[in-house]
Short mmCIF file of C-alpha atoms (C1' of nucleotides) in Angstrom, two decimals:
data_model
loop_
_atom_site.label_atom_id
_atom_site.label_comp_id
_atom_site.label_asym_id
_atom_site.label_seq_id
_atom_site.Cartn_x
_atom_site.Cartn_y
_atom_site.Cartn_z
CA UNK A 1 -19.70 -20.06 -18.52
CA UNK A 2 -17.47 -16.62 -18.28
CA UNK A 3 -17.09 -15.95 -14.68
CA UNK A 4 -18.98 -12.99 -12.44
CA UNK A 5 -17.38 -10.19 -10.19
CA UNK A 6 -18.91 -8.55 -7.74
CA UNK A 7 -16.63 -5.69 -6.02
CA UNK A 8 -18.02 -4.35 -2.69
CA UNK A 9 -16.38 -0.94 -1.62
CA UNK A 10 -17.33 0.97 1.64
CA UNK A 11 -18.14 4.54 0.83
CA UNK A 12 -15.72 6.88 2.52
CA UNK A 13 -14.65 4.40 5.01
CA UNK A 14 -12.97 6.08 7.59
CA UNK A 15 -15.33 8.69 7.73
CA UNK A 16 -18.32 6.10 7.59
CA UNK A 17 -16.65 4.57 10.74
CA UNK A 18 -16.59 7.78 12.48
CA UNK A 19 -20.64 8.00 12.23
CA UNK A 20 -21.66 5.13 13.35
CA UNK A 21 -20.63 6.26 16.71
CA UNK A 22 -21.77 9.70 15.88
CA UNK A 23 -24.75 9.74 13.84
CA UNK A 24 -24.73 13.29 14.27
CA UNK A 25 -22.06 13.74 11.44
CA UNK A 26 -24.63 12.20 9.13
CA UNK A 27 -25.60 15.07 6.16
CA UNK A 28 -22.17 16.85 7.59
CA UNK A 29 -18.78 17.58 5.78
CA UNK A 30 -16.70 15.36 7.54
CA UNK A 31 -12.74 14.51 7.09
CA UNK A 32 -10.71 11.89 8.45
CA UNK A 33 -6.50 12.64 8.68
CA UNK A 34 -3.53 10.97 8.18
CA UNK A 35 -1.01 10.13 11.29
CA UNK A 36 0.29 13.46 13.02
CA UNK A 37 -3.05 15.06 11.45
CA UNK A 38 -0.72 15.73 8.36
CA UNK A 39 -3.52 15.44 5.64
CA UNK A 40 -7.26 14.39 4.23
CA UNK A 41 -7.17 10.32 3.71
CA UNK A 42 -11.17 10.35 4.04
CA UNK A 43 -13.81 12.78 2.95
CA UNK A 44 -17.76 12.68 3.25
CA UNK A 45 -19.71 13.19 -0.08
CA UNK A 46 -20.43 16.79 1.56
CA UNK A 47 -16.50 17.08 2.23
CA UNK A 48 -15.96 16.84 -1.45
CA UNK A 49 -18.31 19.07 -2.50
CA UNK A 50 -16.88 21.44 -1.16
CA UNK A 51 -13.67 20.27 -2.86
CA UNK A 52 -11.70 19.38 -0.36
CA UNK A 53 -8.92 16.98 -1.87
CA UNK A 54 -7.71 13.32 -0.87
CA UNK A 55 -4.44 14.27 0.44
CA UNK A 56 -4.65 17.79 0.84
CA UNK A 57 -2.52 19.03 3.69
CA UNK A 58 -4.87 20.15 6.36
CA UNK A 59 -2.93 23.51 7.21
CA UNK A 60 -4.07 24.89 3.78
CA UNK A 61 -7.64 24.19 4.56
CA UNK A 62 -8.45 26.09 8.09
CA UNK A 63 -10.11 28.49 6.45
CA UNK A 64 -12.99 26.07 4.27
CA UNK A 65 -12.66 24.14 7.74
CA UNK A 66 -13.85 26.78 10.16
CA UNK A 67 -16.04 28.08 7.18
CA UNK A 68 -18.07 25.35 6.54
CA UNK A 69 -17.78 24.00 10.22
CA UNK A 70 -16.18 20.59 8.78
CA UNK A 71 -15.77 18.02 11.20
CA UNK A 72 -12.50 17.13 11.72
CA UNK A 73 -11.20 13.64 13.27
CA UNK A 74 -7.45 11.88 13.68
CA UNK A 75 -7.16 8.68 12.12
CA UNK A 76 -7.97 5.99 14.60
CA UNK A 77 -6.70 2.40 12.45
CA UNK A 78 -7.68 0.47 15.62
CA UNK A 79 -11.13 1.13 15.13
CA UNK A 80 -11.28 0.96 11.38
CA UNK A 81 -9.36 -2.38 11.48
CA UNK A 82 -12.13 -3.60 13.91
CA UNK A 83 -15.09 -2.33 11.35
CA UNK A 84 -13.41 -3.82 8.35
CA UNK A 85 -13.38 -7.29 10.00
CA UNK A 86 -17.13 -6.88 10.63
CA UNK A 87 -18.07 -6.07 7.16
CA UNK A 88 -15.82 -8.38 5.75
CA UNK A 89 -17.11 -11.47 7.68
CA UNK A 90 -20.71 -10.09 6.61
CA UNK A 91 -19.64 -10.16 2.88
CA UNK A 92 -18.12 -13.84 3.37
CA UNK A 93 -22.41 -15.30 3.96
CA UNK A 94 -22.52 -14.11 0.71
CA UNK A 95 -20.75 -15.92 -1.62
CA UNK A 96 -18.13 -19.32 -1.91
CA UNK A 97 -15.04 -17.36 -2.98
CA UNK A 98 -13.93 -13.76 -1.60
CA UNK A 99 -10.82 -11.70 -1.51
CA UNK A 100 -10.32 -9.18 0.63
CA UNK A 101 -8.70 -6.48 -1.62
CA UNK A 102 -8.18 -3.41 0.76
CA UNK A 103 -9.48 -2.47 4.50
CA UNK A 104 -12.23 -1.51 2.97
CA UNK A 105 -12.99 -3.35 -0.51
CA UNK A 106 -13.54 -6.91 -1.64
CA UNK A 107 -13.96 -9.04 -4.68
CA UNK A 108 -16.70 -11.57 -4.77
CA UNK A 109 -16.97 -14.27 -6.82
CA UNK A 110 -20.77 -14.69 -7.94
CA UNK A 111 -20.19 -17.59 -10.71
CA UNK A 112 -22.29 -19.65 -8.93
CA UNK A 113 -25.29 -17.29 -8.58
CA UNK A 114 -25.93 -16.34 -11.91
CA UNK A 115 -29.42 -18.24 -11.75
CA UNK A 116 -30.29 -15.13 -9.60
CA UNK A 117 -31.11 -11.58 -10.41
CA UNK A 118 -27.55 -10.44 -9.51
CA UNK A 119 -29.12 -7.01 -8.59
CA UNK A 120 -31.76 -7.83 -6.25
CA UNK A 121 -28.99 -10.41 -4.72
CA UNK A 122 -26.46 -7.59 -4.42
CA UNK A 123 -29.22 -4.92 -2.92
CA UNK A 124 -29.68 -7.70 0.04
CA UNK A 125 -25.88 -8.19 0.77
CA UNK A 126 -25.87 -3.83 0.85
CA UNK A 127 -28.90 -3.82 3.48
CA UNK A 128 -27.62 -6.17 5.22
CA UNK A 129 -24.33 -5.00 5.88
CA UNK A 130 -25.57 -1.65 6.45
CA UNK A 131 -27.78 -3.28 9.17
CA UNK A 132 -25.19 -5.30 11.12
CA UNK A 133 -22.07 -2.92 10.63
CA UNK A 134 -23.86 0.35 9.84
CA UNK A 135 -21.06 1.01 6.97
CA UNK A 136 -22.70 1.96 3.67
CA UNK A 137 -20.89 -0.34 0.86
CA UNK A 138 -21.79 0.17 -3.20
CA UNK A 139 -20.97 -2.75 -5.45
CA UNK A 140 -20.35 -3.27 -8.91
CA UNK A 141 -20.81 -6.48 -11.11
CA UNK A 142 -19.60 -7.75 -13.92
CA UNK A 143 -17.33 -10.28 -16.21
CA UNK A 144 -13.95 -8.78 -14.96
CA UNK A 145 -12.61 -7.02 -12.09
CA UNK A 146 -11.31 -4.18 -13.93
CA UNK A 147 -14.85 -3.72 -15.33
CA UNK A 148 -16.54 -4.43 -12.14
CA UNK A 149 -14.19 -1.94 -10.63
CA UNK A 150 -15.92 0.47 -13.03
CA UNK A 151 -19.32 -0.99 -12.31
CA UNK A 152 -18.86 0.35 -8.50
CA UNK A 153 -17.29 3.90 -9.25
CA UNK A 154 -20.83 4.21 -11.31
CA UNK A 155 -22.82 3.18 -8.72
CA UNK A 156 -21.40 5.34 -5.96
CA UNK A 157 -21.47 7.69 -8.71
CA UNK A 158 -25.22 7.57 -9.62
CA UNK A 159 -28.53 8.01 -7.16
CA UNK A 160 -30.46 5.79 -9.06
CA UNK A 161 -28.54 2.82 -9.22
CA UNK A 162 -29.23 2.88 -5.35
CA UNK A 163 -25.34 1.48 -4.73
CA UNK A 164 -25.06 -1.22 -7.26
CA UNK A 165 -24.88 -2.04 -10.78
CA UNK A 166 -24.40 -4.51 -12.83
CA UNK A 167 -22.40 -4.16 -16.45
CA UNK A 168 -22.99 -7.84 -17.42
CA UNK A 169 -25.63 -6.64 -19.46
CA UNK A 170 -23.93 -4.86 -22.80
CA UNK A 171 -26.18 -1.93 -23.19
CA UNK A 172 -25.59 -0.39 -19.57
CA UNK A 173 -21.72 -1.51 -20.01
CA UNK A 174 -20.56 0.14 -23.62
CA UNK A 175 -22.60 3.48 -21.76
CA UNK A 176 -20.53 2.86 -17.96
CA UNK A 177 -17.56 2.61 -20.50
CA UNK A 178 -18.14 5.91 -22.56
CA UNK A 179 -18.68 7.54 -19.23
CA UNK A 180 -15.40 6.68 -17.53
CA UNK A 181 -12.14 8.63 -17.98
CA UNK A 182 -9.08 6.88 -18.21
CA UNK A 183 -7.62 8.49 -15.26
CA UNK A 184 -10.77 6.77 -13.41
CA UNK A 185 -9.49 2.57 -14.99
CA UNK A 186 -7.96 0.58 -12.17
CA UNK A 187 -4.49 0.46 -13.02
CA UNK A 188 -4.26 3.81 -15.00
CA UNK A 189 -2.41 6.88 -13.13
CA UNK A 190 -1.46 10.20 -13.65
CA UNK A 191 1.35 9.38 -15.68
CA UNK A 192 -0.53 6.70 -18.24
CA UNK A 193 -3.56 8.68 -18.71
CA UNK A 194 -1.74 11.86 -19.75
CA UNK A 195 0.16 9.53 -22.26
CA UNK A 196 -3.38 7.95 -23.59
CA UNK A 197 -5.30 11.51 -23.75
CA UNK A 198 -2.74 12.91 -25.59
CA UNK A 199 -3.13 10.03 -28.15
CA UNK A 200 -6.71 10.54 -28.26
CA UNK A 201 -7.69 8.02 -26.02
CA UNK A 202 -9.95 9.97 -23.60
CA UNK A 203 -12.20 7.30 -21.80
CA UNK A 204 -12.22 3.41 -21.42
CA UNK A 205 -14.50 2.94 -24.47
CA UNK A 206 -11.91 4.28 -26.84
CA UNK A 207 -9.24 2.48 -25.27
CA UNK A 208 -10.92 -0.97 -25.58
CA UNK A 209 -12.06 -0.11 -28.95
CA UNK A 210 -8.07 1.27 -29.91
CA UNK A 211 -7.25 0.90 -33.70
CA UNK A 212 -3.82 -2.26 -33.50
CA UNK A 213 -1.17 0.43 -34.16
CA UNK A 214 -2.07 2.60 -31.43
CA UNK A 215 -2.73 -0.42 -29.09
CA UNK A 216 0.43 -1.68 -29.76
CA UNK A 217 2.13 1.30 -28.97
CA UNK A 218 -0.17 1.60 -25.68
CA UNK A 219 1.22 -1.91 -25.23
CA UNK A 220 4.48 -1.18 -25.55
CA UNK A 221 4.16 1.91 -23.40
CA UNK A 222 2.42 0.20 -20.31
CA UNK A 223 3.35 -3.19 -20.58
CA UNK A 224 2.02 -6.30 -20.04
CA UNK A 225 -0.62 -4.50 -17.58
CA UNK A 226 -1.59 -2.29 -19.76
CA UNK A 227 -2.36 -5.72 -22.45
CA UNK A 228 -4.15 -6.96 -19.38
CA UNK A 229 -6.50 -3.57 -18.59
CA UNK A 230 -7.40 -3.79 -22.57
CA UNK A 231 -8.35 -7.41 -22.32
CA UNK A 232 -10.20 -6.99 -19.31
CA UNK A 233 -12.29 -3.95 -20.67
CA UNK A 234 -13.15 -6.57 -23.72
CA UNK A 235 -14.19 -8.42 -21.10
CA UNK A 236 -11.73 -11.37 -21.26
CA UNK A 237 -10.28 -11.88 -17.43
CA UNK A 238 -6.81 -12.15 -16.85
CA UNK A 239 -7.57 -11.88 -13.14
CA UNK A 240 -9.38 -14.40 -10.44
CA UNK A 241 -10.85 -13.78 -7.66
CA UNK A 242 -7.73 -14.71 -4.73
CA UNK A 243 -9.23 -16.15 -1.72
CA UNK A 244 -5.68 -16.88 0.14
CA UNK A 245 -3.55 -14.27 0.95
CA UNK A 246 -0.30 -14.48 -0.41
CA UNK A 247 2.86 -14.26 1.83
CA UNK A 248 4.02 -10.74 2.60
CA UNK A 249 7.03 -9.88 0.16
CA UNK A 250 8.10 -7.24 2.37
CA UNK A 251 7.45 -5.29 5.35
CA UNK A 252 7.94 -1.38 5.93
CA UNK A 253 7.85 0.39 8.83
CA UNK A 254 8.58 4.56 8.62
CA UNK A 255 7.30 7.79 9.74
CA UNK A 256 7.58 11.11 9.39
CA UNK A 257 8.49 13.46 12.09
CA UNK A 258 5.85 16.11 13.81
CA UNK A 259 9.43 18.59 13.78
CA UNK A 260 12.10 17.51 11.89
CA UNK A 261 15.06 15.88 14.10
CA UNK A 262 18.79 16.45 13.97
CA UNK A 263 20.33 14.41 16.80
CA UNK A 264 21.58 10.74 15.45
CA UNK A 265 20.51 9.63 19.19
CA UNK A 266 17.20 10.81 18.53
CA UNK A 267 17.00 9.12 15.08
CA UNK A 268 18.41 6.14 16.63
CA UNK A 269 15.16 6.25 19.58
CA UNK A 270 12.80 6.50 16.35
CA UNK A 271 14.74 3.84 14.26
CA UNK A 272 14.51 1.18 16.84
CA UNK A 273 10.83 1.71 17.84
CA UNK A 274 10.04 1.35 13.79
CA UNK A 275 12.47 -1.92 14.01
CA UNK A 276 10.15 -3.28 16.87
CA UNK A 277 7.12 -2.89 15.39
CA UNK A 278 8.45 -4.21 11.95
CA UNK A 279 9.98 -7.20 13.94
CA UNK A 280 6.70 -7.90 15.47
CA UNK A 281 4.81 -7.92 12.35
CA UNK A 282 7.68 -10.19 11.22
CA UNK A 283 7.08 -12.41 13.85
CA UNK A 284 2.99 -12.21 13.58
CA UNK A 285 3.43 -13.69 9.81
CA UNK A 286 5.66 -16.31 11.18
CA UNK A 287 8.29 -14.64 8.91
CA UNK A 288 12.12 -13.75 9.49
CA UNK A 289 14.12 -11.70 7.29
CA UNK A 290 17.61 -12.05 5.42
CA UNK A 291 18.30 -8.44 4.71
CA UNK A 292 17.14 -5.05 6.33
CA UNK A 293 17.22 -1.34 4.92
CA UNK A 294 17.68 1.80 6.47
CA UNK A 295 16.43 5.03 5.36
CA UNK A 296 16.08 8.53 6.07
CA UNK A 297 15.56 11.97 4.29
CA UNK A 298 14.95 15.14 4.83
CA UNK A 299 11.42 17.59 3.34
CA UNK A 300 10.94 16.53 0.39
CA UNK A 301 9.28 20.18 0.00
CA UNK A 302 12.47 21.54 0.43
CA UNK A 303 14.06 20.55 -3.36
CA UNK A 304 17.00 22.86 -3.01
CA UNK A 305 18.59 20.52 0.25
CA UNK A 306 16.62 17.29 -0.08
CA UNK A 307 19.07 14.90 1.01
CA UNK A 308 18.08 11.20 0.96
CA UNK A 309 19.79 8.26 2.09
CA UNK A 310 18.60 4.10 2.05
CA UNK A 311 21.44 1.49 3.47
CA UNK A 312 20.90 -2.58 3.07
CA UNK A 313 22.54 -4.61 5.64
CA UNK A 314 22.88 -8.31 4.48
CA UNK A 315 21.82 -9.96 7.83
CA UNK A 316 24.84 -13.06 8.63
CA UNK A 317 21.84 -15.04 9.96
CA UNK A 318 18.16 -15.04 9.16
CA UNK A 319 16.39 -13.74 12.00
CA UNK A 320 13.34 -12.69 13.74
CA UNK A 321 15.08 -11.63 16.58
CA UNK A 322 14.09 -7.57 17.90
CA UNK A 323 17.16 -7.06 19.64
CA UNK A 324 19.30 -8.28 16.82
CA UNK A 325 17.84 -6.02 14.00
CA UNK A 326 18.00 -3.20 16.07
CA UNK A 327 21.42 -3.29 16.52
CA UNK A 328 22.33 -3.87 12.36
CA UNK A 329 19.82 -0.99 11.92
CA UNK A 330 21.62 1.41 14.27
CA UNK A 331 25.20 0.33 12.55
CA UNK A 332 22.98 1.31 9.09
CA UNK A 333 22.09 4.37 10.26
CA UNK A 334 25.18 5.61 11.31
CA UNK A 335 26.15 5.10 8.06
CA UNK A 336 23.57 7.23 6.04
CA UNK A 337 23.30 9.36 8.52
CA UNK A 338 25.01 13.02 7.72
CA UNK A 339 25.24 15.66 10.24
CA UNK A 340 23.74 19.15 9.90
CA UNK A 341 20.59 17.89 8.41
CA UNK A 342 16.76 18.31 9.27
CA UNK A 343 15.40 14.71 9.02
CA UNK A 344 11.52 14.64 8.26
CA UNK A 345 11.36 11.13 8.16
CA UNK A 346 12.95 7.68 8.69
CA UNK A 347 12.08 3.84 8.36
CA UNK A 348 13.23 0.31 8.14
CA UNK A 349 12.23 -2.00 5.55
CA UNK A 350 12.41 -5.84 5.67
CA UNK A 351 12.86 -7.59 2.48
CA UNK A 352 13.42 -11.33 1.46
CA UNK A 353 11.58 -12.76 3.73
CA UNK A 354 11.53 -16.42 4.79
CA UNK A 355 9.21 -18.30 6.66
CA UNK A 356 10.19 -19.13 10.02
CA UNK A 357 10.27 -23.04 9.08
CA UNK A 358 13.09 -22.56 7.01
CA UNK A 359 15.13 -20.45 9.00
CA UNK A 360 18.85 -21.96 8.45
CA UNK A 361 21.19 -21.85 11.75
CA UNK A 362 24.67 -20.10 10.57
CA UNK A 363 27.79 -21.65 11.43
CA UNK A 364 29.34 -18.26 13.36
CA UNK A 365 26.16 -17.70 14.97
CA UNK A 366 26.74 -16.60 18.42
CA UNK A 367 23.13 -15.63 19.68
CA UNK A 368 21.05 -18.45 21.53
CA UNK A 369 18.14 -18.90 18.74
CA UNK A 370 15.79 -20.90 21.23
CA UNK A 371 16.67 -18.53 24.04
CA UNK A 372 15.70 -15.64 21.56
CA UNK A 373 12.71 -17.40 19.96
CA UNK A 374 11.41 -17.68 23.90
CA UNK A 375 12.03 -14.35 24.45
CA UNK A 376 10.51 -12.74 21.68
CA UNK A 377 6.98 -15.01 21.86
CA UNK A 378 6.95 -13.63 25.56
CA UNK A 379 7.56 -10.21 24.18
CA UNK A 380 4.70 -10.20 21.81
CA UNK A 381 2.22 -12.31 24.06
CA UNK A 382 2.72 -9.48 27.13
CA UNK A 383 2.24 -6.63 24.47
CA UNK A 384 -0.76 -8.10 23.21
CA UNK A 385 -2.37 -8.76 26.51
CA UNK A 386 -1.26 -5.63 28.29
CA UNK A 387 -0.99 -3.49 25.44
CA UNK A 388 1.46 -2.28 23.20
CA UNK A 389 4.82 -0.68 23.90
CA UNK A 390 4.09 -2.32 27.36
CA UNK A 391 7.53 -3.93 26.85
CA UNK A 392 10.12 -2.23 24.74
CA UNK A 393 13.54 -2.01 24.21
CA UNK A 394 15.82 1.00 25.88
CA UNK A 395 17.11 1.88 22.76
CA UNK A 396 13.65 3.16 21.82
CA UNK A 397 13.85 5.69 24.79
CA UNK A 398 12.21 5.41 27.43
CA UNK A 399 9.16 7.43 28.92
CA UNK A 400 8.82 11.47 28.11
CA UNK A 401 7.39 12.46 25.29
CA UNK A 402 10.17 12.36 21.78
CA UNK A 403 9.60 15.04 19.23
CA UNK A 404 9.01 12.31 16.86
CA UNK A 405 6.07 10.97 18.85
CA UNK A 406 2.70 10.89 16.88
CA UNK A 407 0.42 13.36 17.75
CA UNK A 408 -3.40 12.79 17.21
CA UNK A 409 -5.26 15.84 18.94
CA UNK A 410 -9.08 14.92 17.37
CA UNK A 411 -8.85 11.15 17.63
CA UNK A 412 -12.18 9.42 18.59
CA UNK A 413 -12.48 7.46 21.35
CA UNK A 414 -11.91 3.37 20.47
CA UNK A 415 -15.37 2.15 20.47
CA UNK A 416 -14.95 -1.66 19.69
CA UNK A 417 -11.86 -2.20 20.78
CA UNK A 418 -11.27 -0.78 24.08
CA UNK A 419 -13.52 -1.97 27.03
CA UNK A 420 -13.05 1.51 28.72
CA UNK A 421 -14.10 3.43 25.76
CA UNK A 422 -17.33 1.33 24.57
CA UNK A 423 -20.11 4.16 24.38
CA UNK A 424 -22.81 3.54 26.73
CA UNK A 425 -26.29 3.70 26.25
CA UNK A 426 -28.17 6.26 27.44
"C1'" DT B 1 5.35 26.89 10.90
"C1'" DC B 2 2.37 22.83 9.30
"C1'" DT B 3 2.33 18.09 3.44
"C1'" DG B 4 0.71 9.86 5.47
"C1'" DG B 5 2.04 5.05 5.14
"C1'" DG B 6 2.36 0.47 3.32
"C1'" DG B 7 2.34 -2.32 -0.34
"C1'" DT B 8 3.03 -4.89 -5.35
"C1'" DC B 9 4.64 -5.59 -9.88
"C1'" DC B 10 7.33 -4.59 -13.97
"C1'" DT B 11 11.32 -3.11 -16.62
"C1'" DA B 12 15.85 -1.67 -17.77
"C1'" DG B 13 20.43 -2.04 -17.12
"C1'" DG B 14 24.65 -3.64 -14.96
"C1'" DA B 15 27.51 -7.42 -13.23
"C1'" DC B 16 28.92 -11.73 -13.85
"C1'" DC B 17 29.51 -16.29 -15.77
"C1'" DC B 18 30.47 -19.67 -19.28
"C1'" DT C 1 41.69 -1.93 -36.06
"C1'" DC C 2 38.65 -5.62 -35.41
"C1'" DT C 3 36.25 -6.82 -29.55
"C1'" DG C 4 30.59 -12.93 -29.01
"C1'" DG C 5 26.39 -14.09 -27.21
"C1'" DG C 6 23.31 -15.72 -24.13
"C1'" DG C 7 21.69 -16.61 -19.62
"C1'" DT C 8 20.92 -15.35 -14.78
"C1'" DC C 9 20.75 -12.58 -10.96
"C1'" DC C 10 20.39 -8.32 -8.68
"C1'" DT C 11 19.17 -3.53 -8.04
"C1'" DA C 12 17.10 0.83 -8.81
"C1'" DG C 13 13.50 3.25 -10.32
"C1'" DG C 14 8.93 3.88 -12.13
"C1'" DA C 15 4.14 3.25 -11.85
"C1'" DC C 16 0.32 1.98 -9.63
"C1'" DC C 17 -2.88 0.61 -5.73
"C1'" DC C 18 -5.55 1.73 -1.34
#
DNA sequence: TCTGGGGTCCTAGGACCC
DNA sequence: TCTGGGGTCCTAGGACCC
């Protein structure tokens, strides 16, 4: 038997969040920002309408904002990170095998309930997450992910299909197919689909249905992905549904600045406090890293100076260690950096990462690993307990506000995740 | 004036080795 | 003048995802 896909996506997420503290923003345009309230990463169906754009910078819409009285929040990941464990755990009751695709998207694997009217099964899972989480989800089914990934954009797309759909059967799916651009296929961006319409290929029906020449040069253009998205669309999968999570690869850490910053002591405050939070997220995966990377660059709206800059420092010892990997990343960063610039942003990246089992001792190594190892688990268990940033390092500066301090003037209170901002009931 | 952040995977090309 | 060939490893860059 072919396998079954269900994919369950939250509708507007962030924004969804938002209301069910504030059921007042129901039938309202509503936006959700990015950090520094830089631009749109959530809109409400009513938001869109009005054509407000996923990543529009929010200076350019004041006007449509005070307008159309939009409601306007700071991103608040706490809280969405709290929600998205909720629905998630509500999703697992449903079926043997999930993966947990995005913070606000998973796969299910429905194989073993294809005795059932997959529809009517999928309808319960919606209430019912709806009821214990309050987030709307819509979910698609069908015999591969990239089609059930279709399957959901249609039913968020359509009243009627009351937020799910299922293309297992072939009339609704050669329709869904017709219907969907190839800009909209998971795995198809700006760049592919300009390539495919100006072969002809306008939606996912023609490029299943691709004469071999042109699918071989499609092929040859996109790769073996691009084989994959064809095969899936047939309806052949090439992808499972992942219940572990693999390993990290790599870990990133950057920012950009609220004003751009000059001062290599002021880069150096920023660098470190991105280095302690990377480290810690090292150290939360039970990972430690060979190699670290330094960047920074200046607007990249400003073409005519961009100036751009990434160092690698090839660690002499594996390490976990905070202390340690801010001092290679401030050596980096005197090395990129270049005086008389206007930095916009800067970050650290940790790649080649090992876990912390096979962490080798080097034979020069001069820092007390158990001493270190203690140190940092003390570190992270205070910050955790009291809060973070409740011990730092000096080299991140120390109290005052730093112009490259986040700013996030509309943020809503914590509700789940803060016992002094749970509402109360009234 | 003001434009997010964190990922993964693939491919091409260079360096290097035998 | 003519200037092998194949394998591996690494890096940079492109493309995509949410």
């Amino acid at each position: 038997m072919p396998p079954v896909f269900a994919l369950a996506d939250c509708n507007n997420f962030y924004v969804s969040c938002e209301r069910v503290f504030n059921p007042k923003l129901e039938g309202k345009p509503v936006v959700v920002l990015s950090n520094n309230d830089g631009c749109v990463v959530s809109r409400s169906n009513e938001a869109k309408a009005l054509g407000i754009k996923m990543g529009a910078p929010v200076f350019e819409l004041s006007g449509m904002i005070k307008r159309h009285g939009v409601k306007v929040f700071s991103s608040n990941y706490a809280l969405y990170g709290d929600m998205s464990q909720r629905v998630m755990e509500t999703l697992s009751g449903f079926a043997e095998d999930i993966e947990i695709y995005s913070i606000d998207e998973a796969f299910l694997d429905l194989s073993g309930f294809r005795h059932e009217n997959l529809t009517d099964y999928m309808r319960r899972i919606r209430s019912d997450v709806k009821q214990w989480t309050g987030i709307p989800v819509s979910i698609g089914i069908a015999e591969t992910k990239t089609l059930a990934k279709i399957a959901n954009k249609m039913a968020k797309k359509i009243p009627e299909t009351e937020g799910v759909l299922d293309l297992t059967v072939l009339s609704a799916r050669e329709r869904a197919l017709a219907m969907t651009d190839v800009a909209d296929i998971w795995g198809i961006g700006s760049s592919y689909s300009g390539y495919l319409e100006k072969n002809g290929v306008k939606n996912a029906l023609q490029l299943r249905d691709a004469g071999s020449a042109l699918t071989n040069r499609i092929k040859h253009k996109m790769g073996i992905n691009g084989a994959r998205i064809i095969q899936e669309l047939k309806g052949v999968p090439c992808y499972s549904v992942e219940t572990c999570p693999q390993p990290k690869k790599g870990i990133t850490v950057s920012r950009t600045f609220r004003q751009p910053i000059e001062s290599l002591s002021e880069l150096k405050e920023a660098m470190a406090t991105y280095v302690s939070m990377g480290a810690e997220k090292l150290r939360r995966e039970n990972a430690a890293t060979r190699t670290l990377s330094v960047f920074l660059h200046t607007s990249r709206f400003k073409k005519e100076d961009f100036y751009y800059r990434i160092k690698t420092v090839d660690l002499p010892v594996t390490t976990m260690d905070t202390g340690e990997l801010i001092r290679y990343a401030g050596e980096g960063l005197e090395e990129i950096y270049r005086k008389g610039c206007m930095y916009k942003r800067a970050g650290v990246m940790f790649r080649d990462l090992l876990p912390d089992t096979r962490i080798q001792m080097g034979l020069f190594d001069c820092i007390n690993r158990r001493r270190s190892e203690k140190l940092m688990k003390t570190l992270d268990a205070v910050n955790l307990k009291m809060g973070s940033g409740t011990l730092a390092y000096a080299a991140t500066g120390l109290a005052g506000t730093r112009s490259w301090h986040m700013v996030f003037k509309k943020r809503s209170p914590s509700y789940t995740t803060d016992w002094n901002q749970i509402p109360a009931a009234s």
